[in-house]
Structure formats: C-alpha cells, structure tokens
Coordinates of C-alpha atoms and ligand atoms in Angstrom, one line a residue:
Chain L
M1 CA 0.0 0.0 0.0
I2 CA 2.8 2.4 1.0
N3 CA 6.4 1.8 -0.3
L4 CA 9.4 3.9 0.5
N5 CA 12.3 3.1 -1.8
N6 CA 15.8 4.2 -0.6
V7 CA 14.5 7.5 0.8
T8 CA 16.8 10.2 2.0
K9 CA 15.5 13.4 3.6
I10 CA 17.8 16.3 4.2
Y11 CA 16.3 19.4 5.7
S12 CA 18.2 22.5 4.5
S13 CA 17.8 25.7 6.4
R14 CA 18.3 29.2 5.0
F15 CA 21.9 28.9 6.0
K16 CA 23.6 26.7 3.5
N17 CA 26.0 25.2 6.0
N18 CA 23.1 24.1 8.2
E19 CA 21.8 20.9 6.8
K20 CA 20.2 18.1 8.8
I21 CA 19.9 14.6 7.5
A22 CA 16.7 13.3 8.9
L23 CA 16.4 10.0 7.0
K24 CA 19.2 8.1 5.2
G25 CA 18.4 5.5 2.5
V26 CA 15.2 4.2 4.2
S27 CA 13.3 1.4 2.4
F28 CA 10.0 0.5 4.0
N29 CA 6.8 -1.2 2.9
V30 CA 3.5 -1.2 4.6
N31 CA 0.8 -3.6 3.4
Q32 CA -2.9 -3.0 3.7
S33 CA -4.4 -3.7 7.1
E34 CA -1.0 -3.7 8.8
F35 CA -0.5 -2.2 12.2
V36 CA 3.1 -0.8 12.4
S37 CA 4.6 0.9 15.4
L38 CA 7.4 3.3 14.6
V39 CA 9.9 3.7 17.5
G40 CA 13.2 5.4 18.0
K41 CA 14.9 8.1 20.1
S42 CA 13.8 11.7 19.8
G43 CA 15.1 13.1 16.5
S44 CA 15.5 9.7 14.9
G45 CA 13.2 10.6 12.0
K46 CA 9.7 9.2 12.9
T47 CA 7.8 12.4 12.2
T48 CA 9.8 13.0 9.1
L49 CA 8.8 9.6 7.8
L50 CA 5.1 10.3 8.4
R51 CA 5.4 13.7 6.8
L52 CA 6.8 12.1 3.6
I53 CA 4.0 9.6 3.4
L54 CA 1.4 12.5 3.7
G55 CA 3.2 14.5 1.0
E56 CA 3.9 17.3 3.5
E57 CA 7.6 17.0 2.6
K58 CA 9.3 15.8 -0.5
P59 CA 12.1 13.2 -0.3
T60 CA 15.5 14.6 -1.2
E61 CA 16.3 11.3 -2.8
G62 CA 14.4 8.1 -3.4
K63 CA 10.7 7.4 -4.2
I64 CA 7.5 7.1 -2.2
Y65 CA 4.6 5.2 -3.7
F66 CA 1.1 5.3 -2.5
E67 CA -0.8 2.3 -4.0
G68 CA 1.7 2.3 -6.9
T69 CA 1.5 6.1 -7.6
D70 CA 4.6 8.1 -7.2
L71 CA 3.7 10.7 -4.5
T72 CA 6.3 13.3 -5.8
K73 CA 4.7 13.2 -9.2
I74 CA 1.2 14.3 -8.0
K75 CA 0.5 18.0 -8.5
P76 CA 0.0 19.9 -5.2
A77 CA -3.5 20.8 -6.3
H78 CA -4.4 17.1 -6.5
L79 CA -2.7 15.9 -3.3
Y80 CA -6.0 16.2 -1.4
K81 CA -7.3 13.1 -3.1
V82 CA -4.6 11.0 -1.5
R83 CA -4.9 12.9 1.8
R84 CA -8.6 12.2 2.1
R85 CA -7.8 8.6 2.4
I86 CA -5.4 9.2 5.3
G87 CA -6.2 10.3 8.8
T88 CA -3.4 12.0 10.6
V89 CA -2.9 12.7 14.3
F90 CA -0.2 15.3 14.2
Q91 CA 2.4 15.4 17.0
D92 CA 1.6 19.1 17.5
Y93 CA -2.1 18.5 16.9
K94 CA -2.5 21.3 14.3
L95 CA -6.0 22.2 15.5
F96 CA -7.7 25.2 14.0
P97 CA -7.5 27.8 16.7
T98 CA -10.6 29.7 15.6
K99 CA -12.8 26.6 15.3
T100 CA -14.5 24.8 18.2
T101 CA -13.9 21.1 19.0
R102 CA -17.0 20.2 17.0
E103 CA -16.0 22.4 14.1
N104 CA -12.4 21.1 14.1
I105 CA -13.6 17.5 13.8
A106 CA -16.4 18.4 11.3
Y107 CA -14.0 20.2 8.9
V108 CA -12.5 17.0 7.6
M109 CA -16.0 15.8 6.6
E110 CA -16.9 19.2 5.2
V111 CA -14.0 19.2 2.8
M112 CA -15.2 15.9 1.5
G113 CA -18.7 17.2 0.9
A114 CA -20.5 15.2 3.4
S115 CA -24.1 16.3 4.3
D116 CA -24.9 18.1 7.4
E117 CA -26.9 15.2 8.8
E118 CA -24.0 12.8 8.3
I119 CA -21.6 15.2 9.9
N120 CA -23.8 15.8 12.9
R121 CA -24.4 12.2 13.5
D122 CA -20.7 11.1 13.1
V123 CA -19.3 14.0 15.1
E124 CA -21.6 13.3 18.0
Q125 CA -20.6 9.7 17.9
I126 CA -16.9 10.3 17.9
L127 CA -17.2 13.0 20.6
D128 CA -18.8 10.3 22.7
I129 CA -16.0 7.8 22.0
V130 CA -13.2 10.2 22.8
G131 CA -15.1 11.6 25.8
L132 CA -15.4 15.2 24.7
K133 CA -19.1 15.6 24.6
D134 CA -19.0 18.4 27.2
R135 CA -16.1 20.2 25.5
A136 CA -17.7 20.2 22.0
D137 CA -18.2 24.0 21.8
S138 CA -14.8 25.0 23.4
F139 CA -12.0 26.4 21.4
P140 CA -8.6 24.7 21.4
D141 CA -7.0 27.3 23.8
E142 CA -9.7 26.5 26.3
L143 CA -8.8 22.8 26.4
S144 CA -6.2 20.9 28.4
G145 CA -3.3 19.2 26.5
G146 CA -5.0 15.8 26.8
E147 CA -8.3 17.1 25.6
R148 CA -6.6 18.7 22.6
Q149 CA -4.9 15.5 21.8
R150 CA -8.2 13.7 21.8
V151 CA -9.7 16.2 19.4
A152 CA -6.7 15.5 17.1
V153 CA -7.4 11.8 17.3
A154 CA -11.1 12.3 16.6
R155 CA -10.3 14.5 13.6
A156 CA -8.0 11.8 12.2
L157 CA -10.7 9.1 12.4
I158 CA -14.0 10.9 11.7
H159 CA -13.9 10.3 7.9
R160 CA -13.1 6.6 8.2
P161 CA -9.8 6.8 6.4
D162 CA -8.1 3.7 5.0
I163 CA -4.8 4.7 6.6
I164 CA -4.1 6.3 9.9
L165 CA -0.9 8.0 10.7
A166 CA -0.7 8.6 14.4
D167 CA 2.3 10.6 15.6
E168 CA 2.6 10.2 19.3
P169 CA -1.3 10.2 19.8
T170 CA -1.1 9.3 23.5
G171 CA 1.8 11.5 24.6
N172 CA -0.4 13.8 26.7
L173 CA -2.9 11.3 27.9
D174 CA -3.4 9.6 31.3
P175 CA -3.3 5.8 31.4
Y176 CA -7.1 5.6 31.3
N177 CA -7.4 7.7 28.1
T178 CA -4.3 6.1 26.6
L179 CA -6.0 2.7 26.9
E180 CA -9.2 4.0 25.4
I181 CA -7.4 5.4 22.4
V182 CA -5.4 2.2 21.9
K183 CA -8.6 0.1 22.1
L184 CA -10.0 2.4 19.5
L185 CA -7.1 2.1 17.2
L186 CA -7.2 -1.7 17.6
K187 CA -10.9 -1.8 16.8
I188 CA -10.3 0.3 13.7
H189 CA -7.4 -2.0 12.7
E190 CA -9.7 -5.0 13.0
M191 CA -12.0 -3.3 10.5
G192 CA -9.2 -3.7 8.0
K193 CA -7.6 -0.3 8.3
T194 CA -3.9 0.4 8.0
I195 CA -2.2 2.0 11.0
I196 CA 1.2 3.5 11.4
L197 CA 1.8 4.6 15.0
A198 CA 4.9 6.6 16.0
T199 CA 5.4 6.5 19.7
H200 CA 7.7 6.6 22.7
N201 CA 5.3 4.5 24.8
K202 CA 7.2 1.3 25.6
E203 CA 4.3 -0.4 27.4
L204 CA 1.9 0.4 24.7
V205 CA 4.2 -1.1 22.0
N206 CA 4.8 -4.2 24.0
Y207 CA 1.1 -4.6 24.7
L208 CA 0.2 -4.4 21.0
R209 CA 2.5 -7.3 19.9
K210 CA 2.4 -6.0 16.3
R211 CA 5.1 -5.1 13.8
V212 CA 7.7 -2.7 15.2
V213 CA 10.1 -0.6 13.1
T214 CA 13.0 1.0 15.0
L215 CA 14.7 4.1 13.7
E216 CA 18.1 5.4 14.7
D217 CA 19.7 8.5 13.3
G218 CA 17.5 8.3 10.2
R219 CA 18.1 4.6 9.5
I220 CA 15.9 1.6 10.1
I221 CA 17.9 -0.6 12.5
R222 CA 15.2 -3.1 13.3
D223 CA 12.0 -4.3 11.7
E224 CA 10.2 -7.2 13.4
E225 CA 6.8 -8.8 13.4
K226 CA 5.4 -9.0 16.9
G227 CA 8.3 -6.9 17.9
R228 CA 9.2 -5.2 21.2
F229 CA 10.2 -1.7 22.1
I230 CA 14.0 -1.7 22.2
L231 CA 15.9 1.5 21.5
Chain N
M1 CA -21.5 20.9 -4.9
L2 CA -24.2 23.4 -3.9
A3 CA -23.8 22.2 -0.3
S4 CA -20.1 22.9 -0.5
F5 CA -20.7 26.3 -1.9
K6 CA -23.1 27.2 0.9
R7 CA -20.5 25.9 3.4
V8 CA -17.8 28.0 1.9
I9 CA -19.9 31.1 2.1
K10 CA -21.0 30.3 5.7
S11 CA -17.4 29.7 6.7
G12 CA -16.4 33.0 5.1
F13 CA -19.0 34.9 7.2
L14 CA -18.0 32.9 10.3
S15 CA -14.3 33.7 10.0
F16 CA -15.2 37.4 9.3
K17 CA -17.0 37.4 12.7
R18 CA -14.3 35.5 14.6
N19 CA -11.5 37.6 13.3
F20 CA -13.4 40.8 13.8
S21 CA -10.7 43.0 15.3
L22 CA -8.3 42.1 12.6
N23 CA -10.9 42.7 10.0
I24 CA -11.8 46.1 11.4
S25 CA -8.2 47.3 10.7
T26 CA -8.3 45.7 7.2
I27 CA -11.6 47.4 6.5
F28 CA -10.1 50.7 7.5
V29 CA -7.1 50.3 5.2
V30 CA -9.3 49.2 2.3
F31 CA -11.6 52.1 3.1
L32 CA -8.7 54.5 2.8
A33 CA -7.7 53.0 -0.5
V34 CA -11.3 53.2 -1.9
S35 CA -11.7 56.7 -0.6
L36 CA -8.4 57.9 -2.1
V37 CA -9.2 56.4 -5.5
S38 CA -12.7 58.0 -5.3
F39 CA -11.1 61.3 -4.3
I40 CA -8.8 61.1 -7.4
F41 CA -11.8 60.3 -9.5
F42 CA -13.7 63.5 -8.4
L43 CA -10.5 65.6 -8.7
N44 CA -10.2 64.5 -12.3
L45 CA -13.9 65.2 -12.9
F46 CA -13.6 68.7 -11.3
S47 CA -10.5 69.5 -13.3
R48 CA -12.2 68.4 -16.5
I49 CA -15.2 70.6 -15.8
L50 CA -13.0 73.5 -15.0
I51 CA -10.9 73.1 -18.1
S52 CA -13.9 72.9 -20.4
D53 CA -15.2 75.9 -18.7
I54 CA -12.0 77.9 -19.4
E55 CA -11.8 76.6 -22.9
K56 CA -15.4 77.8 -23.6
R57 CA -14.3 81.3 -22.8
V58 CA -11.5 81.3 -25.4
D59 CA -12.7 82.3 -28.9
I60 CA -11.7 84.3 -32.0
S61 CA -13.7 87.1 -33.4
V62 CA -13.9 88.0 -37.0
Y63 CA -15.1 91.6 -37.5
F64 CA -16.7 92.5 -40.8
K65 CA -16.8 95.9 -42.5
E66 CA -20.0 97.8 -41.8
D67 CA -21.1 97.5 -45.4
A68 CA -20.7 93.7 -45.5
P69 CA -24.2 92.3 -46.2
S70 CA -25.5 90.2 -43.4
E71 CA -26.6 87.4 -45.8
K72 CA -23.0 87.2 -47.0
I73 CA -21.8 86.9 -43.4
L74 CA -24.3 84.2 -42.6
S75 CA -23.2 82.2 -45.7
I76 CA -19.6 82.5 -44.5
K77 CA -20.8 81.4 -41.1
D78 CA -22.3 78.3 -42.7
E79 CA -19.1 77.5 -44.6
I80 CA -17.0 77.9 -41.5
S81 CA -19.2 75.8 -39.3
K82 CA -18.6 72.9 -41.7
L83 CA -14.9 72.9 -40.7
E84 CA -13.9 70.0 -38.5
D85 CA -12.1 72.2 -36.0
V86 CA -15.1 74.3 -35.1
E87 CA -16.8 73.7 -31.8
K88 CA -19.2 76.6 -31.9
I89 CA -19.8 79.6 -34.1
E90 CA -22.1 82.5 -33.4
Y91 CA -23.1 85.5 -35.5
V92 CA -23.4 88.8 -33.6
S93 CA -24.8 91.8 -35.5
A94 CA -23.6 95.3 -35.0
D95 CA -26.8 96.2 -33.3
E96 CA -26.6 93.4 -30.9
T97 CA -23.0 94.3 -30.0
M98 CA -24.2 97.9 -29.4
E99 CA -27.1 96.7 -27.2
K100 CA -24.7 94.6 -25.1
F101 CA -22.3 97.6 -24.8
I102 CA -25.0 99.9 -23.7
E103 CA -26.3 97.4 -21.2
K104 CA -22.8 97.1 -19.7
Y105 CA -21.9 100.8 -19.6
K106 CA -25.3 102.4 -19.0
N107 CA -24.2 103.8 -15.7
D108 CA -21.1 105.4 -17.1
E109 CA -22.1 108.8 -18.3
T110 CA -18.9 109.8 -20.2
I111 CA -19.1 106.7 -22.3
M112 CA -22.8 107.1 -23.0
E113 CA -22.2 110.7 -23.9
S114 CA -19.5 109.9 -26.5
L115 CA -21.6 107.1 -27.9
K116 CA -24.4 109.6 -28.5
E117 CA -22.0 112.0 -30.2
I118 CA -21.0 109.4 -32.8
E119 CA -24.7 109.0 -33.8
K120 CA -24.2 106.0 -35.9
N121 CA -23.4 102.5 -34.8
P122 CA -19.6 102.3 -34.2
F123 CA -19.6 98.5 -33.9
Y124 CA -18.8 95.9 -36.5
P125 CA -20.9 92.8 -37.2
S126 CA -18.8 89.8 -36.1
L127 CA -18.5 86.0 -36.0
N128 CA -17.4 84.5 -32.7
I129 CA -15.8 81.1 -33.2
N130 CA -14.8 78.5 -30.6
A131 CA -12.3 75.8 -31.8
K132 CA -11.9 72.3 -30.3
T133 CA -8.1 72.6 -29.9
A134 CA -5.4 75.2 -30.0
Q135 CA -4.3 73.9 -33.4
G136 CA -7.9 74.3 -34.5
Y137 CA -7.7 78.1 -34.1
E138 CA -4.7 78.1 -36.3
N139 CA -6.5 76.2 -39.0
I140 CA -9.6 78.3 -38.8
V141 CA -7.5 81.5 -39.1
N142 CA -5.8 80.1 -42.2
Y143 CA -9.1 79.3 -43.7
L144 CA -10.4 82.8 -43.0
N145 CA -7.3 84.2 -44.7
K146 CA -7.5 82.0 -47.8
S147 CA -11.1 81.4 -48.5
V148 CA -13.0 84.4 -47.3
P149 CA -13.0 87.6 -49.5
Q150 CA -10.6 89.8 -47.6
E151 CA -12.4 93.0 -48.6
L152 CA -15.3 92.1 -46.3
I153 CA -13.1 91.6 -43.2
A154 CA -12.2 94.5 -41.0
K155 CA -10.1 92.6 -38.5
I156 CA -9.5 89.1 -37.1
D157 CA -9.1 89.3 -33.4
Y158 CA -6.8 86.4 -33.0
F159 CA -3.2 87.4 -33.4
E160 CA -3.1 89.5 -30.3
R161 CA -4.9 86.8 -28.4
K162 CA -2.8 84.0 -29.7
P163 CA -0.2 83.9 -26.8
V164 CA -3.1 83.8 -24.3
I165 CA -4.9 81.0 -26.1
D166 CA -1.7 79.0 -26.5
K167 CA -0.9 79.5 -22.8
I168 CA -4.4 78.4 -21.7
F169 CA -4.2 75.3 -23.8
S170 CA -0.8 74.4 -22.6
I171 CA -1.8 74.9 -18.9
T172 CA -4.9 72.8 -19.2
S173 CA -3.1 70.0 -20.9
T174 CA -0.4 70.1 -18.1
V175 CA -3.1 70.1 -15.4
N176 CA -4.8 67.2 -17.1
K177 CA -1.6 65.2 -17.4
G178 CA -0.4 66.1 -13.9
G179 CA -3.7 65.2 -12.4
L180 CA -3.6 61.8 -14.1
V181 CA 0.0 61.1 -13.0
F182 CA -0.8 62.3 -9.4
G183 CA -4.0 60.3 -9.4
I184 CA -2.4 57.1 -10.6
L185 CA 0.5 57.4 -8.2
F186 CA -1.7 57.9 -5.2
S187 CA -4.0 55.2 -6.2
I188 CA -1.1 52.8 -6.5
I189 CA 0.2 53.7 -3.1
A190 CA -3.3 53.2 -1.6
I191 CA -3.8 50.0 -3.3
L192 CA -0.4 48.7 -2.3
A193 CA -1.1 49.5 1.3
G194 CA -4.4 47.7 1.2
F195 CA -2.8 44.8 -0.6
N196 CA -0.1 44.5 2.0
T197 CA -2.5 44.6 4.9
I198 CA -4.5 41.7 3.5
K199 CA -1.3 39.8 2.7
I200 CA 0.0 40.2 6.3
A201 CA -3.3 39.2 7.7
I202 CA -3.2 36.0 5.7
E203 CA 0.4 35.3 6.4
N204 CA -0.6 34.9 10.0
L205 CA -2.8 32.0 8.9
K206 CA 0.0 30.2 7.2
Q207 CA -0.2 27.2 9.6
E208 CA -3.9 26.9 9.4
I209 CA -3.9 27.0 5.6
E210 CA -1.3 24.3 5.5
T211 CA -3.2 22.2 7.9
M212 CA -6.3 22.6 5.8
R213 CA -4.4 21.1 2.9
L214 CA -3.0 18.3 5.1
V215 CA -6.5 17.2 6.1
G216 CA -7.6 17.0 2.5
A217 CA -9.2 20.3 1.7
S218 CA -9.1 21.1 -2.0
N219 CA -7.6 24.5 -3.0
W220 CA -10.9 26.1 -3.8
F221 CA -12.4 25.0 -0.5
I222 CA -9.5 26.8 1.2
R223 CA -9.6 29.9 -0.9
G224 CA -13.4 30.2 -0.9
P225 CA -13.9 31.5 2.6
F226 CA -11.0 34.0 2.2
L227 CA -12.6 35.3 -0.9
V228 CA -15.9 35.6 0.8
Q229 CA -14.2 37.4 3.6
G230 CA -12.4 39.7 1.2
I231 CA -15.7 40.6 -0.5
I232 CA -17.4 41.3 2.9
I233 CA -14.4 43.6 3.9
G234 CA -14.6 45.3 0.5
F235 CA -18.4 46.0 0.9
F236 CA -18.0 47.5 4.4
A237 CA -15.1 49.6 3.1
I238 CA -17.2 50.9 0.2
L239 CA -20.2 51.5 2.4
L240 CA -18.1 53.6 4.8
S241 CA -16.5 55.5 1.9
L242 CA -19.9 56.2 0.3
I243 CA -21.3 57.5 3.7
M244 CA -18.3 59.8 3.9
I245 CA -18.6 61.0 0.4
F246 CA -22.3 61.8 0.8
I247 CA -21.6 63.7 4.0
L248 CA -18.8 65.7 2.5
F249 CA -20.7 66.5 -0.7
G250 CA -23.8 67.4 1.2
Y251 CA -21.8 69.8 3.3
F252 CA -20.0 71.5 0.4
D253 CA -23.0 71.5 -1.9
G254 CA -24.6 74.3 0.1
K255 CA -21.4 76.2 0.4
I256 CA -20.8 76.1 -3.4
K257 CA -24.4 76.9 -4.2
S258 CA -24.1 80.1 -2.3
I259 CA -21.2 81.2 -4.6
E260 CA -22.3 79.6 -7.9
P261 CA -26.0 78.7 -7.8
S262 CA -25.8 76.9 -11.2
F263 CA -23.4 74.3 -9.9
S264 CA -24.7 71.4 -7.9
L265 CA -22.2 69.1 -6.3
M266 CA -25.0 66.6 -5.4
S267 CA -26.2 66.3 -9.0
L268 CA -22.6 65.8 -10.1
L269 CA -22.4 63.0 -7.6
F270 CA -25.6 61.4 -8.8
D271 CA -24.7 61.8 -12.5
N272 CA -21.5 59.9 -11.9
F273 CA -22.8 57.5 -9.2
G274 CA -22.6 54.5 -11.5
K275 CA -19.0 55.1 -12.5
L276 CA -18.1 55.8 -8.9
I277 CA -19.7 52.5 -7.6
L278 CA -18.0 50.6 -10.4
L279 CA -14.6 52.1 -9.5
Q280 CA -15.1 51.4 -5.8
L281 CA -16.1 47.8 -6.4
I282 CA -13.1 47.3 -8.6
V283 CA -10.8 48.7 -6.0
G284 CA -12.5 47.5 -2.8
V285 CA -13.7 44.1 -3.7
G286 CA -10.9 43.5 -6.3
L287 CA -8.3 44.3 -3.7
G288 CA -9.8 41.8 -1.3
I289 CA -10.0 39.1 -3.9
I290 CA -6.7 39.6 -5.6
A291 CA -4.6 40.2 -2.4
S292 CA -6.0 37.2 -0.6
S293 CA -5.6 35.0 -3.7
F294 CA -2.0 36.1 -4.0
A295 CA -1.3 35.6 -0.3
I296 CA -2.9 32.2 -0.1
R297 CA -1.2 30.9 -3.3
K298 CA 2.1 30.7 -1.4
Y299 CA 0.7 28.2 1.1
L300 CA -1.1 26.0 -1.3
K301 CA 2.1 24.2 -2.2
V302 CA 2.4 22.0 0.8
Ligands
ATP401 N1 11.7 21.5 9.4 C1 12.9 21.0 9.8 N2 14.0 21.7 9.5 C2 15.2 21.3 9.9 N3 15.4 20.1 10.6 C3 14.3 19.4 11.0 C4 13.0 19.8 10.6 N4 12.1 18.9 11.1 C5 12.9 18.0 11.7 N5 14.2 18.3 11.7 C6 15.3 17.5 12.2 O1 15.2 16.2 11.6 C7 15.5 15.2 12.6 C8 14.3 14.2 12.7 O2 13.2 14.9 13.2 P1 11.8 14.2 13.4 O3 10.9 15.2 13.8 O4 11.5 13.3 12.3 O5 12.2 13.3 14.7 P2 11.2 12.4 15.6 O6 11.8 11.0 15.5 O7 9.8 12.6 15.2 O8 11.5 13.0 17.0 P3 10.5 13.1 18.2 O9 10.4 11.7 18.8 O10 11.2 14.0 19.2 O11 9.2 13.5 17.7 C9 15.7 15.9 13.9 O12 17.1 16.0 14.2 C10 15.2 17.3 13.7 O13 15.9 18.3 14.4
MG402 MG1 8.2 13.4 16.0

C-alpha cells in the first residue's frame, strides 16, 4: 500500500552550511491492514517519515509510492485526493484555533462534501467515543493538553480513512485515556484499516504485539513482526 | 456541490465574525484605498469641468466691415461651421453688440455721452468662433485668410490673443496630465497599502492554511472562505466610503451653491454615481480578492 524506496530526507535551512539529514536510505513497505509501530529516540526521524507519506515534505532522494502512484509526481493541487484517504494525528495536533472542538472535527468531513446530517451524526458519535461531549463547543485554547490530543485523534478518524498516521497520539494522555485510544485504534485495525503509529510509549508497543520498526539517526535498524520496544 | 458552496460562504462569514478585530483594521485600510481612489476620481472630474469651462471662454472674433451684407456673413458662417475644428460659431450683428455695450456701460455717463455723439453704430458685425483645440484656431484663421473675401473683413481678433490662447491650452493639458499622474501614483500607493495589509493578515494564517491542505481540503475549498471574507471587507469599506462622500458632498453642496448657484455638487455625484460605484467595487472588492488569492497561493504548495 505504501512503499518507500531508498528514501533520504535532508532538511536544509536558510543557511547553506546548516543541513540536517533526517532520513538516510530508508526502504520500508506497509501492506494493507497492517499495524506498524514506529519507535526510536527523539530526533530519529519518525515524524519525518510520516510527513513524507502524507506528502507534506518531499524526499531529497528516493521514491515514495502510494498504491503504486509516485507521490512526488502528484501535483500539489491534486494531493488532497490522497490525503482524504489518510487520517493524521499530528504530534503538535495542528488544530484550527478559531474553530471549536466540534468544528475542528467536522471540517474533515466538510472538505469531502458530506451532508450536514452525516456530519452531525458522526461528530456526536466520535465525541462520545473520545469523551469530549461536554467540550464540544470549546476552542482549542480552552482545552487541556490531553483534551486537545483527543480532538486531534477524533479529527483523524472521523472520515473513516483507509490509513491512519498517528504521531505520538497518546503522549499527553493519562493511562485511562491512553488505553481508550489504543482500544479504539485496535478496533479500527480489526475493521481492516492500515495504521502507522509513532510512539515513545514502551508499554503500549509491547502490549500491542504488532510489527515494530525501529529508527536510529535516520536509518531503520530493526523491523520485526510481533516486535518489542527496544531503542 | 451546492452544499459545499453554501458551506464556503457560511465559513467566510464565520471567520469574518471570529477575526473581527483584525478585519476592522483591514476594512479601515481598504476604506482608505477606496476613498483615495474616489477622491482622485472626483478631482479628475472637477479639473475636466474647470478646463472645459475655461476653454469655452476662449474664442476668436472676425469683425466684418460695416457695409458687408448680413446674408453674406451668414453664408460665410455656414461655410466655417462645416470645418472639423469648429466647436461653436455665433453671429453677432452690430446692433446686438451695441445693445450689449449699452447694457454694460449704461451707468457710465462719459461713455454714453460719447456714444451719442458718434450718432451711428460704431460697432462691426462679427462671428465668434470656438475651436476644439489650440491647433484648431490656427486652422480656422488660415481658412479665413485664404477662403473668405478679404475686402469684407475688417479685423481678425486672433493674433493678439494667440499667446493667451496657447498658454491656456498648454496649462490645461499640463493640469490634465499632472492630475492623471498624481492620481495614478496615489491610487497605486493606496492599493499597495491595502494589498499588504491583507497579505500580512493571511500570512498569520500560514499554519492553518497548510493544515487545511494536510487534512484533505481542495484548494478552492480553502480559498473560498477567504474570498468571501475579502468581499465582505470590501463591501464594508465601500459603504463607509460612500457615507463619507455623501456627508462631504452634502456639506460642500450648500457652500458652493451660495457662490455659484448653477453648480450642484450633489447632482454631479448622482450623475457619476454608476461610475463611482464601479470604480469602488473594482478597488474595494478587487483588492480583497486579488490580495487574498496572492497571499494564499504561497501556502497551497504543501
Ligand atoms: N523542518 C525542519 N527543519 C530542519 N530540521 C528538521 C526539521 N524537522 C525535523 N528536523 C530534524 O530532523 C530530525 C528528525 O526529526 P523528526 O521530527 O523526524 O524526529 P522524531 O523521531 O519525530 O522525534 P520526536 O520523537 O522528538 O518527535 C531531527 O534532528 C530534527 O531536528
Ligand atoms: Mg516526532
């Protein structure tokens, strides 16, 4: 479903001498309905990998295929077609500050042209699942870190995407909410969806007993089925 | 499709409301741009009215000998009026000139005395000609010299007026050009200021626009609400500007009427209202649409 072929990503800043190699010759395939945990020290390149899959960044070298289509060949104006099939929980949430919880979640369905009835029904349902019913009309700056994170999770799932990219989706959650989100992801995975989860949560990864890909300094150093969290 | 369209419009109104304080300052800048352009528009209009008024006062007079028959003069008048350069031509008989003269100086006893002493009409019949351009006068005089029997003409009152006429035409054309340059310059400054304000306002939303793209919004779904917002801002700016123009014109209308009763500022405003609105829409709404499209375009690449 997703193939990275010898991908290198170098971030270059405005100063020519300040380049950062985030990924080095990474090859990586994810099949449909797989659940992959992406682990590695801070700065090892997990977020970068997810960004490349979403088309947010372009690889400096190498190719990325989404169902056989070269992502770098898709015109920016058409990228939305791919992105509508992906649900992303961003590490920094990326919530819309001038939209309420409800509106933040609904936006993803609005862009796809869903009807108001569908949107209302689905948003109520997911608000209930992530436990934010009473925070539905609050703005992001009125929410706690964990509440914001749950809005981000809800927004990633609302449109029933085929692929979920979850970048540290439980980082700000208490054990109870972490368990709830993990159960939710597993349930979605059982429905045949593909999930890539970047996380620092050792217990969580070990509990899952799914494929684990370990990154170090921009390279994949381990890739195991039913793997464990080892840095 | 229609649902999406409604959604885009609704979203535009909503963000207008939510970003109200930012929008107030944008409205203010667009208001200034619209008002400045309107001001230039009226300045141009006034200078044109003034110039055509001055030009109307410039003419040449051809004085005929007292024995020139009036039918002959009238046929010459017909001939001249066929010339392309002629704006207006008027026949004034000797008697009419005398009546006007008496009317003007009836209180001046010495002049009236001497007029009585002469006994006969001392004035010549004449043709007063207005040309369309300064060059036109030249052409008309050439025609008079070549094609009109010289024994009928007493005097052509042009050569002593020529420097004045030339000067007036050169001043009016300078004023016209200067006004245009000044107008265009200030309009550009005002429009650039408005453009920049909108651009900066949108640059603050860089992150949000990029997120919209990342969660699958198509480009027009992103642009739409900004365009709607730009249009709303433009409308408010135009409304404010119109209110100001009406108040100013209403105020000065009375003042000018007391000096020059035949001139109405208000009817000038109404006569040109269509053009004014069109100009304001182009500047006010166009600014919102073009500036926001430009500013957003940068962030639609992610
Ligand atoms: N926009 C950027 N410009 C320059 N360097 C960047 C940029 N984004 C990331 N980097 C660098 O690339 C490297 C990989 O970053 P990345 O965010 O992928 O790490 P990560 O594994 O997600 O880390 P964390 O666990 O802390 O989220 C880091 O060294 C980081 O400093
Ligand atoms: Mg990261």
